[in-house]
Coordinates of C-alpha atoms in Angstrom, one line a residue:
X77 CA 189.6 36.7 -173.3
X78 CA 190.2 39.5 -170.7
X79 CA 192.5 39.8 -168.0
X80 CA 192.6 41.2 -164.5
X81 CA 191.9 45.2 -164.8
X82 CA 191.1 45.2 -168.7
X83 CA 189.2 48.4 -169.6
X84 CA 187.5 46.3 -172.7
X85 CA 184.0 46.0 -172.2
X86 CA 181.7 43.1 -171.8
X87 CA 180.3 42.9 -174.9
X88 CA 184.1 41.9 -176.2
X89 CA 183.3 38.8 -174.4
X90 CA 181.4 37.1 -176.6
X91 CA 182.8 34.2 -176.6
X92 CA 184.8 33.2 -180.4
X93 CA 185.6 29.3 -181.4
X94 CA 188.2 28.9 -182.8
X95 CA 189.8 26.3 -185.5
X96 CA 192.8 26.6 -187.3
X97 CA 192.1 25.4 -191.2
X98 CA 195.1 23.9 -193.0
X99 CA 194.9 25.9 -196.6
X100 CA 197.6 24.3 -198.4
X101 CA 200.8 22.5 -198.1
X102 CA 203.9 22.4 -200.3
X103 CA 207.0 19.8 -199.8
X104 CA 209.6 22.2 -200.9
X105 CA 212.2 19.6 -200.9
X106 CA 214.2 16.6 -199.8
X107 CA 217.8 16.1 -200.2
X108 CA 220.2 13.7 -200.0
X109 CA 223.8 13.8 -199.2
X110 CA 225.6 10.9 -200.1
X111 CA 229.5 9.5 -200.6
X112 CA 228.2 6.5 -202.3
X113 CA 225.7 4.1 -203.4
X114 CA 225.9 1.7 -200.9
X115 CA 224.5 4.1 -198.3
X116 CA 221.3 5.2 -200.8
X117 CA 219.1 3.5 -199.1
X118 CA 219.5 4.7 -196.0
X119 CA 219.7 8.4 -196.7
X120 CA 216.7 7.5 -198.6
X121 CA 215.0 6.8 -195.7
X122 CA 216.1 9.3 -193.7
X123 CA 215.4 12.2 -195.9
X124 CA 211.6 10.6 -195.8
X125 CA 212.1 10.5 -191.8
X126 CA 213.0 14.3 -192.0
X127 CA 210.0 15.1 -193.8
X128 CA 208.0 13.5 -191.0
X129 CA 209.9 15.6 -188.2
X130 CA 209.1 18.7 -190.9
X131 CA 205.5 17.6 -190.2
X132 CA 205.5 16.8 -186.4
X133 CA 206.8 20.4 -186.4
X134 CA 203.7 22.1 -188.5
X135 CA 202.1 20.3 -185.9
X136 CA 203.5 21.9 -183.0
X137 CA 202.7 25.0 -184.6
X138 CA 199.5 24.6 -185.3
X139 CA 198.7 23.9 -181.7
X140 CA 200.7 26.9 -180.3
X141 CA 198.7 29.0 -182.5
X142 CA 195.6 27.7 -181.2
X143 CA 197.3 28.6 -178.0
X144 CA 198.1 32.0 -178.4
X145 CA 194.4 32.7 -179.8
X146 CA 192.8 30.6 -176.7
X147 CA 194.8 32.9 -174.3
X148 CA 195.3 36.0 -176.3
X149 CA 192.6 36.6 -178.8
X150 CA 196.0 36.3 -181.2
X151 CA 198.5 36.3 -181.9
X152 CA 201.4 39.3 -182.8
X153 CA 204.6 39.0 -184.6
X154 CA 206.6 39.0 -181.9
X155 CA 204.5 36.5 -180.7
X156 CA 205.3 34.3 -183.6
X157 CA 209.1 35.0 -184.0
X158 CA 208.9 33.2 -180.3
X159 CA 207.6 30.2 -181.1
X160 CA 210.1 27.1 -180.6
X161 CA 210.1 24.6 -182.9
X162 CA 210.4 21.8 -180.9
X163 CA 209.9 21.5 -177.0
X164 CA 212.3 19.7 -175.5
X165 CA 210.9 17.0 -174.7
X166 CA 210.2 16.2 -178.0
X167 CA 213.7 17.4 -178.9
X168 CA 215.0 14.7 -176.3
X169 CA 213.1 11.4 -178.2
X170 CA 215.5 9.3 -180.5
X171 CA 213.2 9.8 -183.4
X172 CA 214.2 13.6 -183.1
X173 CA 217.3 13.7 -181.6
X174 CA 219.3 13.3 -184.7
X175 CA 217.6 16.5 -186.5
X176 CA 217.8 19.5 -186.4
X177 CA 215.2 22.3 -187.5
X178 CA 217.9 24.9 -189.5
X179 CA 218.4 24.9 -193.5
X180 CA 221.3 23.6 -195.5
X181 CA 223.1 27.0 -194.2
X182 CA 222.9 26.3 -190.6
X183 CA 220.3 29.1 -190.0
X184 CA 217.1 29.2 -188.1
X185 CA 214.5 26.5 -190.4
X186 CA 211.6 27.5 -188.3
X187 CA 209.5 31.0 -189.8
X188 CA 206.3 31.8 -188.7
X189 CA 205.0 34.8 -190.5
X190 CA 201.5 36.5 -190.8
X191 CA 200.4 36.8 -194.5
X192 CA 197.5 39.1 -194.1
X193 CA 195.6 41.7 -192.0
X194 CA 192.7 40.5 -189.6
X195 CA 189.4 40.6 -191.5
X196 CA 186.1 40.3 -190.4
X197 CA 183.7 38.8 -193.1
X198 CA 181.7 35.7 -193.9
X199 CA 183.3 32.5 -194.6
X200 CA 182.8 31.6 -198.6
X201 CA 183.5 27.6 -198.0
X202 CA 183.2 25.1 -195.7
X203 CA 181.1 23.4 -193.7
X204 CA 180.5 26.6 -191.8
X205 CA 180.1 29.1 -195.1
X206 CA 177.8 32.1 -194.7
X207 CA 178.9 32.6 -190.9
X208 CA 180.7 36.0 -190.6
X209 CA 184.3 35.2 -189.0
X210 CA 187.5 36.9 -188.1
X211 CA 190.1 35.4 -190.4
X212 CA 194.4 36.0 -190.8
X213 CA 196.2 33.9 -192.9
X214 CA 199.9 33.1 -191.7
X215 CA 202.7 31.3 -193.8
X216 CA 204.8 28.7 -192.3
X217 CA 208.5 27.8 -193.2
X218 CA 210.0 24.9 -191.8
X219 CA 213.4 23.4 -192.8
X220 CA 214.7 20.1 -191.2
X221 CA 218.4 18.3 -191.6
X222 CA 220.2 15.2 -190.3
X223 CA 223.2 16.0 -188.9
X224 CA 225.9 13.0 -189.0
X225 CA 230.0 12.8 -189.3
X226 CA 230.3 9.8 -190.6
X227 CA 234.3 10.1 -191.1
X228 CA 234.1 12.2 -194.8
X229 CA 235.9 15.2 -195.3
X230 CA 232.4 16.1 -197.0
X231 CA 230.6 15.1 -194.4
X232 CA 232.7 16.8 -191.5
X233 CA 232.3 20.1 -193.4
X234 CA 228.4 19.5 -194.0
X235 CA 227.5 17.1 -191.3
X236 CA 224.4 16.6 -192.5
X237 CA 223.2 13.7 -195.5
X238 CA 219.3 14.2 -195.3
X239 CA 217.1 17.5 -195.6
X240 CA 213.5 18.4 -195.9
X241 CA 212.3 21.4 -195.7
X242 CA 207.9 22.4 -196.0
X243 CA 206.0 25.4 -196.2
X244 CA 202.2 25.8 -195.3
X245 CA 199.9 28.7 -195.1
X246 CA 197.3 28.5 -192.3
X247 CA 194.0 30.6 -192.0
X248 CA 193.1 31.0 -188.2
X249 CA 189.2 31.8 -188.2
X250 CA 187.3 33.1 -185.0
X251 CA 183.4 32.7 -184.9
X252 CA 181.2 34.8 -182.5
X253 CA 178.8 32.8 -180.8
X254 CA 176.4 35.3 -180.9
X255 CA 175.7 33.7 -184.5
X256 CA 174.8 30.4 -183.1
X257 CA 171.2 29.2 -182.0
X258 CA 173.3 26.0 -180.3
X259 CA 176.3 25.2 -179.8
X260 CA 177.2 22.0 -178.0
X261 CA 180.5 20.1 -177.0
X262 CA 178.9 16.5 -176.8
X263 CA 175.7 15.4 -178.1
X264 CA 172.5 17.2 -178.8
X265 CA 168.8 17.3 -178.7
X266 CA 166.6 19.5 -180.1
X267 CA 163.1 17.8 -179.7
X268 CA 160.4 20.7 -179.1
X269 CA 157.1 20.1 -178.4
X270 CA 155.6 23.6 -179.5
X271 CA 156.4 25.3 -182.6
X272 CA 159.9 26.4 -182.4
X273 CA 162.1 28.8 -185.1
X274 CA 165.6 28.2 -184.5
X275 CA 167.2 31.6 -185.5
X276 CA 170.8 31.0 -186.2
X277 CA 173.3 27.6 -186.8
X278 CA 173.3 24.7 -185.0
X279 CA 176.1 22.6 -184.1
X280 CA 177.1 20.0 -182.2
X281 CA 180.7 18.6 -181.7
X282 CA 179.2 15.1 -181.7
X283 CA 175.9 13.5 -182.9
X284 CA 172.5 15.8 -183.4
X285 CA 169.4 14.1 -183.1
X286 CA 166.3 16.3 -184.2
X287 CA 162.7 16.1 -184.6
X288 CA 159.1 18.2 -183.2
X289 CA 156.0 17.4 -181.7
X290 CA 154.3 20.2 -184.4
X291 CA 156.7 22.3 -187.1
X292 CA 160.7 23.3 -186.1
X293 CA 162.2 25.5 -188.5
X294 CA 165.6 26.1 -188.8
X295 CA 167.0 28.9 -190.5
X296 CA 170.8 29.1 -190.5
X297 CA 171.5 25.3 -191.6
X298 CA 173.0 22.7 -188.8
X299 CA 176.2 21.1 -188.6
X300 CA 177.7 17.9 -186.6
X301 CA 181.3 16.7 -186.6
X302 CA 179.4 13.3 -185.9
X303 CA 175.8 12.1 -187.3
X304 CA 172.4 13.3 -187.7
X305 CA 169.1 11.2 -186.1
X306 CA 165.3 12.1 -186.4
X307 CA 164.7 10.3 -183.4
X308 CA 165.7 10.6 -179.6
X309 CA 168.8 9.8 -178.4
X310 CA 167.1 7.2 -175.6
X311 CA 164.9 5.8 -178.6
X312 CA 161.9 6.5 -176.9
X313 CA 159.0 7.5 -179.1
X314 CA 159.3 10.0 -181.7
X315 CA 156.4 12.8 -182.5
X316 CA 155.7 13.4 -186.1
X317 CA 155.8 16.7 -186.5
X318 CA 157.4 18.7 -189.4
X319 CA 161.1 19.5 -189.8
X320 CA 162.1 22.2 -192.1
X321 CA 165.7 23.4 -192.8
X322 CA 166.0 27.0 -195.2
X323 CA 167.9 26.3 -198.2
X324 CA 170.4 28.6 -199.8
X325 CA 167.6 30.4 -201.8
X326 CA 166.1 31.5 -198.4
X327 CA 163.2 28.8 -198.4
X328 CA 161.9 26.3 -196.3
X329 CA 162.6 22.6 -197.1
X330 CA 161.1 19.4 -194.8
X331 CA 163.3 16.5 -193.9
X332 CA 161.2 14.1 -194.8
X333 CA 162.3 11.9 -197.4
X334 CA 158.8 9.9 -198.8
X335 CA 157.3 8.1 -195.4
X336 CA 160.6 8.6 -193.9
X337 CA 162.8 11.0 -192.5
X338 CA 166.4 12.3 -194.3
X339 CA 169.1 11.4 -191.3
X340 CA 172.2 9.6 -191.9
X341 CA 170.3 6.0 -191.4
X342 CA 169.0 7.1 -194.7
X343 CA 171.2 5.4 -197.9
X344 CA 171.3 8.9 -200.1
X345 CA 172.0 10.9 -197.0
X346 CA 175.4 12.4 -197.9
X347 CA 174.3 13.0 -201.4
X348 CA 170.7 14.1 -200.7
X349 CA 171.3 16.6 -198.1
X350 CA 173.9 18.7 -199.9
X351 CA 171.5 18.8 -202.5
X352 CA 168.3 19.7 -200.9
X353 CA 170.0 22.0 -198.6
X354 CA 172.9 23.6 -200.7
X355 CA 175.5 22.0 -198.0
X356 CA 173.3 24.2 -195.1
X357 CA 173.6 20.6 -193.7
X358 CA 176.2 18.4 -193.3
X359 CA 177.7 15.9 -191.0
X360 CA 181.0 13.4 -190.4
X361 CA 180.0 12.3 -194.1
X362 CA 181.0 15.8 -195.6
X363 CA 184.1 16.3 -193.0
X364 CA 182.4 18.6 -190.8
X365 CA 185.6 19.9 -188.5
X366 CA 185.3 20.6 -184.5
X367 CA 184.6 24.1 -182.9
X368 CA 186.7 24.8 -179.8
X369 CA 185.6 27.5 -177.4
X370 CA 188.9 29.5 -176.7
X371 CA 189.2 27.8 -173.0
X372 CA 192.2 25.6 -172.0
X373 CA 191.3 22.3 -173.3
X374 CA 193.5 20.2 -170.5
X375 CA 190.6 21.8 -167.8
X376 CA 187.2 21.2 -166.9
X377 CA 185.6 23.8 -168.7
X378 CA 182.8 24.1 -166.1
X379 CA 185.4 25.5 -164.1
X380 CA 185.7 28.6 -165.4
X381 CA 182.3 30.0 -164.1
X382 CA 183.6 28.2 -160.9
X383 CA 184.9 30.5 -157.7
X384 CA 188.7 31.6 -158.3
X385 CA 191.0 29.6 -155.5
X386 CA 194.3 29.7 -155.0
X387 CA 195.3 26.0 -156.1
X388 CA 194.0 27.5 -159.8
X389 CA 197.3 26.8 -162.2
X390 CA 198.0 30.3 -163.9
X391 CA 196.3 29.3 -167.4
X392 CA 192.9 28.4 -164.9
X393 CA 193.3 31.4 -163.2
X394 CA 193.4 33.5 -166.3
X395 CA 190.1 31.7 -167.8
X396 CA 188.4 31.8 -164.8
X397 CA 185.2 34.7 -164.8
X398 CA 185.5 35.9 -161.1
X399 CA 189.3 36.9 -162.0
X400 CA 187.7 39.0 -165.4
X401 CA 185.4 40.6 -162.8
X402 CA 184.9 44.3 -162.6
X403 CA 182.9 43.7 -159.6
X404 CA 182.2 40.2 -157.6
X405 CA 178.8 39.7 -155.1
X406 CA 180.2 36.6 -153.3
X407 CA 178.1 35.4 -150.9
X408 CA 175.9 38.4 -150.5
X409 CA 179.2 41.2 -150.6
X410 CA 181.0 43.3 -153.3
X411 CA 184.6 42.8 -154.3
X412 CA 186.4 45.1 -156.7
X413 CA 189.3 43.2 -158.7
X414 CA 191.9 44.7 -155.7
X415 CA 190.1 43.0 -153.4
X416 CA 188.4 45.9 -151.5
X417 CA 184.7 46.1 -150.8
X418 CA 182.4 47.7 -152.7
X419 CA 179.2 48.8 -151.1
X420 CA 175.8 47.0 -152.3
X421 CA 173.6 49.4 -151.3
X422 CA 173.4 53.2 -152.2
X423 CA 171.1 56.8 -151.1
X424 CA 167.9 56.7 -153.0
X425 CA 168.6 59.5 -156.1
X426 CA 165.1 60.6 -155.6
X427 CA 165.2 60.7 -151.5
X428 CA 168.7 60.3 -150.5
X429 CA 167.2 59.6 -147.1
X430 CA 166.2 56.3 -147.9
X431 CA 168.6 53.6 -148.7
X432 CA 168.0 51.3 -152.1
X433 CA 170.0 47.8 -152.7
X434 CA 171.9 46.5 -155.8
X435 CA 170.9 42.8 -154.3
X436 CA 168.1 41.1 -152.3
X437 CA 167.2 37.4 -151.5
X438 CA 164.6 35.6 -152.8
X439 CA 163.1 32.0 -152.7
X440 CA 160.7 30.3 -154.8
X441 CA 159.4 26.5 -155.5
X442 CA 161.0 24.9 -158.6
X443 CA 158.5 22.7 -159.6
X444 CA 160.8 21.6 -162.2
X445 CA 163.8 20.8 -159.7
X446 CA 161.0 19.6 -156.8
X447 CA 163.1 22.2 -154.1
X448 CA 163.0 25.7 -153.2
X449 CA 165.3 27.9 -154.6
X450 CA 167.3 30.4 -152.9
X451 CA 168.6 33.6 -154.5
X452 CA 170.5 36.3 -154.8
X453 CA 168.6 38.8 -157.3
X454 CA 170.5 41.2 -158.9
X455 CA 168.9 44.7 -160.0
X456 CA 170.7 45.6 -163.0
X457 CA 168.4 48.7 -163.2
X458 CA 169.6 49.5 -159.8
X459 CA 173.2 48.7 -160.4
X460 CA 173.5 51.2 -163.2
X461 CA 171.2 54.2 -160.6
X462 CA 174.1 53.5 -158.3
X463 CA 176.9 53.9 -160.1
X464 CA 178.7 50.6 -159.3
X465 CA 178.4 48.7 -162.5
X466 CA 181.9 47.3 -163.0
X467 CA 184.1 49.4 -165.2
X468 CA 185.3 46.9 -167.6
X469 CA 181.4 45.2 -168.1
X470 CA 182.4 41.5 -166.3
X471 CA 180.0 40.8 -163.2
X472 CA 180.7 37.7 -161.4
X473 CA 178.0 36.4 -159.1
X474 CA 177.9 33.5 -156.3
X475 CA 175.8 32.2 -153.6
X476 CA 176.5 29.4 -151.3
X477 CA 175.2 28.0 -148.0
X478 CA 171.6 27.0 -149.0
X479 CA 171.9 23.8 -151.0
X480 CA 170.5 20.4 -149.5
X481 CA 168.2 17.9 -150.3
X482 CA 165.3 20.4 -150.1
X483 CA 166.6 23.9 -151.3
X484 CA 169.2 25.0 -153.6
X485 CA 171.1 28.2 -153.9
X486 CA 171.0 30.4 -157.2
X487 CA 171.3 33.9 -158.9
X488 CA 168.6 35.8 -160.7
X489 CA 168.9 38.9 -162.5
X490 CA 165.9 41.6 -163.1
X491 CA 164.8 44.6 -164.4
X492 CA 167.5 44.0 -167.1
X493 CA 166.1 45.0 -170.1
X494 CA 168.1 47.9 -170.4
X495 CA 172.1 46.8 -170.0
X496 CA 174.9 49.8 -169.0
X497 CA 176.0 51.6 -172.1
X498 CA 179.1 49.5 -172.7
X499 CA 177.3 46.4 -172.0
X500 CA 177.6 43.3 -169.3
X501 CA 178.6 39.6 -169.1
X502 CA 177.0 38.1 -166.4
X503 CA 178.9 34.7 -165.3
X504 CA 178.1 32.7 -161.9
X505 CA 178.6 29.3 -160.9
X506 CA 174.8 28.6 -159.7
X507 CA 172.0 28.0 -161.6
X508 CA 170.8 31.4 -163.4
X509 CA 167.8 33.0 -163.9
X510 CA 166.7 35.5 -165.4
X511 CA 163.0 37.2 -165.0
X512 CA 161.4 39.4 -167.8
X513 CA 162.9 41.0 -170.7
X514 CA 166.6 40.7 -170.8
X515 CA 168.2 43.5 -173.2
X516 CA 165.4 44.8 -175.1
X517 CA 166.5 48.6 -175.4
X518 CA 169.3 49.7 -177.0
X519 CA 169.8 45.8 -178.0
X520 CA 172.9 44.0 -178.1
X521 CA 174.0 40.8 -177.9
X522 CA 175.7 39.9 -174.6
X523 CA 177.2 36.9 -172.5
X524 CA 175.8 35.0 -169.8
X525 CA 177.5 32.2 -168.2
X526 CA 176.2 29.8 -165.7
X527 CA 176.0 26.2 -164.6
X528 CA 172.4 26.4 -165.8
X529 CA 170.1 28.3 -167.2
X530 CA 166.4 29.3 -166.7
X531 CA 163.9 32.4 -167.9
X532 CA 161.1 33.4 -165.7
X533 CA 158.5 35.4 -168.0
X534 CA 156.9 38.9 -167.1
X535 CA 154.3 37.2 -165.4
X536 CA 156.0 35.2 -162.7
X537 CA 155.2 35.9 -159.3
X538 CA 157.2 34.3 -156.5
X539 CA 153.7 33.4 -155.0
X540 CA 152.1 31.8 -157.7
X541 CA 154.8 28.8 -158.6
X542 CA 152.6 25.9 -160.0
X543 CA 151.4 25.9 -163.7
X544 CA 147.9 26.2 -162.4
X545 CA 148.4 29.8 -161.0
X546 CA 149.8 32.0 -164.2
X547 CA 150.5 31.3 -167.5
X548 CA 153.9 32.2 -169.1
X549 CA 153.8 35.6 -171.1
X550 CA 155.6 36.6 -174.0
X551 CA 159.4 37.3 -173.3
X552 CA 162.5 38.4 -174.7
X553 CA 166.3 37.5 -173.7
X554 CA 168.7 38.6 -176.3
X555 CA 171.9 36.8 -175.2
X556 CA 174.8 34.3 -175.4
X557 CA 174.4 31.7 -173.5
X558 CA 177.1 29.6 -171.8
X559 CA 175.6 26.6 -169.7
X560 CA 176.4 23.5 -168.4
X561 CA 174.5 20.4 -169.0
X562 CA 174.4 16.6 -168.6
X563 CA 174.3 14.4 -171.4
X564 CA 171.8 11.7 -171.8
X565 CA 173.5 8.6 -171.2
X566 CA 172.3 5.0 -170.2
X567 CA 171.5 4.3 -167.0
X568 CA 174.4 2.4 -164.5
X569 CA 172.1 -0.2 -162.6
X570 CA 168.8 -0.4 -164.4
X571 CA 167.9 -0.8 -167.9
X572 CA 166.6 2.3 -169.8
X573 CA 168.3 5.7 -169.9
X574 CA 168.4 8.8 -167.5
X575 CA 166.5 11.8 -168.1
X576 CA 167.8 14.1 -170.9
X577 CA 168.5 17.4 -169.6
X578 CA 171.8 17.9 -171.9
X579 CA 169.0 18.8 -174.8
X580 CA 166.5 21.7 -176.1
X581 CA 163.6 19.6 -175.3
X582 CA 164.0 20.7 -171.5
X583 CA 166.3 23.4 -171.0
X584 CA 166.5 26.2 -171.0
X585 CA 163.3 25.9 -169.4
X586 CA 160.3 29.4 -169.1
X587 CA 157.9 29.3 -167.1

């Protein structure tokens, strides 16, 4: 991710998951030091017990890695000569105390080296084969020893009578999101009523449940760390319509499986579905691993579209959006990354005596939400005409003061179809909206993060907000999306379940 007064662009902040795959593993030996038989057994058992602190110590390294490429996008050499190999609290439990990570010669046992150049390709295994990834392999050396004087000559000029010593090699792969028709932490819906083409993979971190009210096609394949379910989470009724998944031969294949549906109540599910899909489909039965988005797992990660504050801890801070910001429009007002203000409005080009704004404030009826909404509209046509498009592509937006039982506050953003040449990520921590076409010339793929998410077609008019008075147009968004959402769950005091709205049945929602 980017820090404070980065000249990268937006567009580099398409967001990457990232999962560190453990390629192979080699014991490279354990030794024992011994004086005598009647000790065996014991050294025995510690060599085995150095092994383990050889693997607790992989371990470590494995999540500093995951670390370093959360934080950095990386990680360099210098980076890696850094790394510890035990933190001292670990260092301080009895089960470690008596080892020490060094080799037979008393040197250094921890080495973390890279063992290729980054490349960008697509992934020829896996659960996630066919996505295109940045991958680096790195090697890992670890050497462990007991150190122990048990009284010996030998053992004062060794002190040490168990060693184990393992070597790994670890591929660290990065995945643009931009590949991704969905991408969820916890569980997920896609239930469409209309026809629907999902263009790109699916995954969810937990359980997927699926199904259509007329034909959803899915083109990329669809993966779940947990299970698969044609039906709806709540186990309300389910509509009939088709489901079909393209096959590694580029065709189309329906789930259904006779008079029922190929989901992992099925018996020949695990078999079945890597053969009718060429392993485009797989779940906790083929060891599908978790996707991490490169934000500090110990937070909230709704809070990083939140307002910066000053209570942030530094690894908050430096995830947060509104400190990445080129430019901030907090509460109506423009804030360059120093602080100072930047001016919102700007001399029309075309008749410099007349003044044109970058913002304005809008409210509509949400039929959907039963309140008004109240908005801060960005012109992105007018923020590139003026000039003040932030230099390194990050807007941050936020509006507060309006929320209460009847009205809510928001940001929408219009007349975007045309982004500024290096491109924009958009992040706020109000509901989003976007009206029209969203990057249609000069088309790229860029971020927008928000608590939720919404598209207003070409034909909405502020006026004319219930169903009756306009009928959605066509309309086209090309962009990451990064929402929040609420997960259908049961409900606390009443039997029955609360509304979905963590699913693609209902959200993002056009009108």
């Amino acid at each position: 991710m980017l820090g404070n007064g980065s000249t990268q662009r937006g567009h580099a902040l398409l967001i990457s998951m990232i999962f560190i795959l453990t390629a192979a593993l080699v014991m490279a030996g354990i030794s024992l030091f011994s004086n005598g038989s009647v000790h065996m057994t014991v050294k025995r058992g510690e060599a085995l017990k150095a092994f383990h602190v050889a693997e607790g110590v992989l371990q470590k390294v494995h999540g500093d890695l995951n670390v370093l490429y959360i934080t950095q996008g990386g990680a360099t050499q210098e980076q890696l000569d850094d790394l510890a190999p035990l933190s001292p609290e670990l260092s301080a439990l009895p089960e470690f105390a008596p080892y020490r990570v060094e080799d037979e010669d008393g040197r250094p046992g921890l080495s973390v080296k890279a063992a290729s150049s980054e490349l960008f390709g697509p992934l020829e295994g896996g659960a996630f084969r066919g996505l295109l990834a940045q991958q680096r392999d790195f090697d890992i050396d670890v050497a462990v020893v007991h150190a122990q004087n048990d009284g010996t000559a030998e053992m004062q000029k060794s002190r040490r009578y168990a060693y184990a010593r393992v070597f790994e090699r670890l591929r660290a792969q990065a995945i643009p999101l931009a590949q991704f028709f969905a991408f969820y932490d916890n569980d997920l819906e896609i239930l469409p009523g209309p026809v629907m083409v999902a263009e790109g993979r699916i995954h969810t971190n937990r359980n997927l449940y699926f199904g259509s009210g007329n034909t959803l096609s899915i083109n990329a394949g669809m993966t779940a760390v947990g299970k698969m379910y044609h039906y709806r989470k709540d186990g309300s009724a389910m509509a009939n319509g088709d489901v079909l998944v393209m096959n590694g031969d580029g065709q189309y294949i329906s789930m259904r499986d006779g008079g029922q549906w190929l989901d992992n109540d099925s018996a020949n599910w695990a078999e079945e579905v890597v053969n009718r899909y060429d392993s485009l489909v797989q779940s906790q039965d083929h060891g599908v691993p978790q996707l991490r988005l490169p934000i500090n797992l110990t937070e909230n990660p709704h809070e990083v579209v939140e307002r910066s504050s000053p209570d942030d801890s530094p690894e908050l801070a430096q995830a947060k959006f509104h400190n990445k910001a080129g430019l901030a429009i907090i509460d109506g007002v423009g804030y360059a990354p120093d602080g100072s203000v930047v001016p919102l409005t700007y001399p029309n080009p075309s008749n410099p005596s007349q003044t044109k704004s970058i913002i304005s404030t809008k409210t509509w009826f949400d039929y959907r939400e039963n309140r008004t909404v109240s908005a801060v509209e960005v012109n992105i046509g007018n923020l590139i005409e003026s000039g003040r498009a932030p230099a390194n592509g990050v807007l941050y937006v936020s509006k507060s003061g309006s929320t209460n039982g009847t009205t809510f506050d928001a940001v929408r953003l219009t007349n975007g179809a045309q982004l500024p040449p290096g491109g924009l990520t958009v992040a706020t921590d109000n509901p989003l909206y976007i009206k029209g076409n969203y990057i249609t010339t000069n088309k790229t793929r860029e971020l927008v993060a928000a608590d939720a998410f919404n598209i207003l077609s070409n034909n909405w008019s502020d006026g004319n907000t219930t169903y009756s008075s306009r009928n959605a147009t066509n309309t086209t968004i090309n962009a990451v999306v990064m929402m929040g959402n609420t997960e259908t769950v049961p409900a606390p005091t009443t039997a029955g379940w609360r509304t979905a709205c963590a699913s693609r049945r209902n959200g993002p929602a056009k009108r």
